[in-house]
Amino acid sequence: MPIQAEVEPEFLQELENHTVTQGRDVHFTCVVNHLSNYRVAWIKSDSKAILAIHTNMVALNPRLSVTYNNHNTWKLHVSNVQANDSGTYMCQVNTDPMKSQMGHLSVVIPPDIVDTVTEGSSAREGGSVRLTCSATGVPPPTVLWRREHNRPIVFRQEGGREKKVVDSHKGESLELWHVQRADMGAYYCIASNGVPPTVSRRYHVQVHFIPQVKVTNQLVGAPIGSDVELQCFIEASPKAMNSWYREDALVSDKLFENPKLRIAETIVNEYSQWMNLTIKSLAPKDYGTYICASVNALGKMESQVSLHRLELSMNGFAEEPMVSGAAWQRGNPGTAHAHPATSHARPYTFTRHLPPQLYALLIPALRYLTNF
């Protein structure tokens, strides 16, 4: 009888390629038919290191193991995959010549933002701010800057003129020149490389300036017994001490809330707020000059309101002589110049020619009094 030729081992499928996130598990599957007395070995091709022969581990790596189904399938398992596991793996049969097939393992790493010494910056208005954010990962991450609440990022030229307004900025560094108070707030460094999760870090920009104080009306008139609100808008950074006080009082002390006075503060944003003073049931002694003041580490600013009395006459309201002096915004010496009002107040009679602005103020009081 003819002698039957020995059947050579053969691979039934190609060794797969894998892309795995660091920390996960992966395995290569090698299927060989007609192995006979030959042996299957696993080799790390780039380092030429033998990892296992048949089911016996050679590499002293507890994260590597081999399983065999007692038929034709061998699997090389890699648990808790790390960056140095990347490379080419070979399933080899010790025939002559040797038979082998290879698969590649790529280990990807989610982005991570490297810790920095500071996570924010501050400057005087008109100065410059530089934020830096470094990120690691495989593949290398892209770093993008955005402002909180999708506010625009403004890059300015010399002199503070707007140069470019963008929604985002690409790069590890964000440098802002000639910063203004509107640039204040949170900026986010966002790092991504296609491997979830995307990460971000919040940086805070602080812009410092002397307080700015502005009253809504520098001249306010109201009749005896009515309530009146004096409105004051304040911008300041760093945080300021804000107060109302009487200029023409014997002692110019800060005004505090009591049954007659109410001070309401409404925050607009990080550096601005309303501080409104309500005086209830006006009495003769309540008329005079009120000062809205704000002081921080960089200086002090004030703005005044003249509150005067209105009397009922046969033709409507008639104004009593008001407290002399104009309303202005003024700074303490060495911090800012005084800003006088456009003109001094002068007495006049409220008749049917009452200015529209004062009509809006006086109508509620008139209705109140005429109901008695």
Phi, psi and omega in degrees: 000144181292146178280127181281129181292145179291136180276127181287146173300147178217146176276134181268343178206157180286152175285130188282161170260147182228141168240117190229142175284138180308135179099346180268178180251153180208158174215150173258142181243125180241118182249120183232127174260154176058045182290327180056234183266006179282171182233150176259132178236151175248131184227140171273108192298316186292334178255354181062021182273131175280124183267319182201152172235122188057241179253010183264121180284136176255316181290137179270065181231110185294347180273355179254141176205160180233138174236154182221136184266013180063023177225280182212012187238125175243141178232133173258118183258134173237115181259154179048059187304137178240167184302323183284359174278349179300147178144191183257130179248142184239132169259120189234138174249132188277051172279176177233105004285162182297144174248139181203163171216156188232149174224150185250140177247121175249125179257121178254149185234128178301155180293151176218135180270126182289136179299139178242163183294317180237152177239043179171179182202158178222154180202157171290153178302130185096350179273200183230155181226138177231124176248137181232136183218115180253141182228147176242163179155167177230119356292167182305132184286157169265134181252129182231139177255136174221157175266156177297143180062025177058028175290151184287151172263129185246124173255127185246153176272182176303133180094356176088004178290147181292131180257310184206137178241122184228159175277331182209162180225131183263134179135159183286339181244142174235116182242124182245124180255150176053051184296148176238169185298333179291344178278352182292146176137197185267137174237139182248130170267122184241122181246131180213149177217019180086354178253113182292151002265155168290141182240156179215159175222142184264129176240144183245131178254126179245127178245124186257141178201161178294142180305146173240129185234132180218126175268147182293315178231125179279345182227119182230131176241143180203147181280163176303140175088348181272168173260144180223144178244126176257122188256136183222129179251128187235134170238131181199144174199125006292179185308139185247162170266121184246145181200159169250144171206165180269128179283324186266011176283158179299321175236119184279072180271157176296139178276136178242158179295141175204182182303338182263330184245137174229129179246117182248125178250129180236117181284129178263311175205197187297332187237001182226152181199161169263139172229101187254136180253122176254127177251122185263146175048068185306134174243162182308322183289348182278344181283146181150205185252128179247139183246129170260122187233147177219133180222134172226192185295342184261346180159187183227145176219145180226158172213142188243156176234130174264117179257120183233166190266141173246135180245146174287137174230178180299330183261009182127229180265139170237140186269135171282155177306131185271169176296132183290157177109146180268165176266142181206167171254130185221149179248162177287156183305135177089354181247317181199160179272154176291147179241092183292154175292164186293332179205158176281150179287146176224146183290145173206171184259134177274109176236208179292350178266022179304132179301144183302325182296321181282332174306313182300327181282325190267339183304312180301321181292321180297316179297322181297314184288324183286348178279352180282000000 
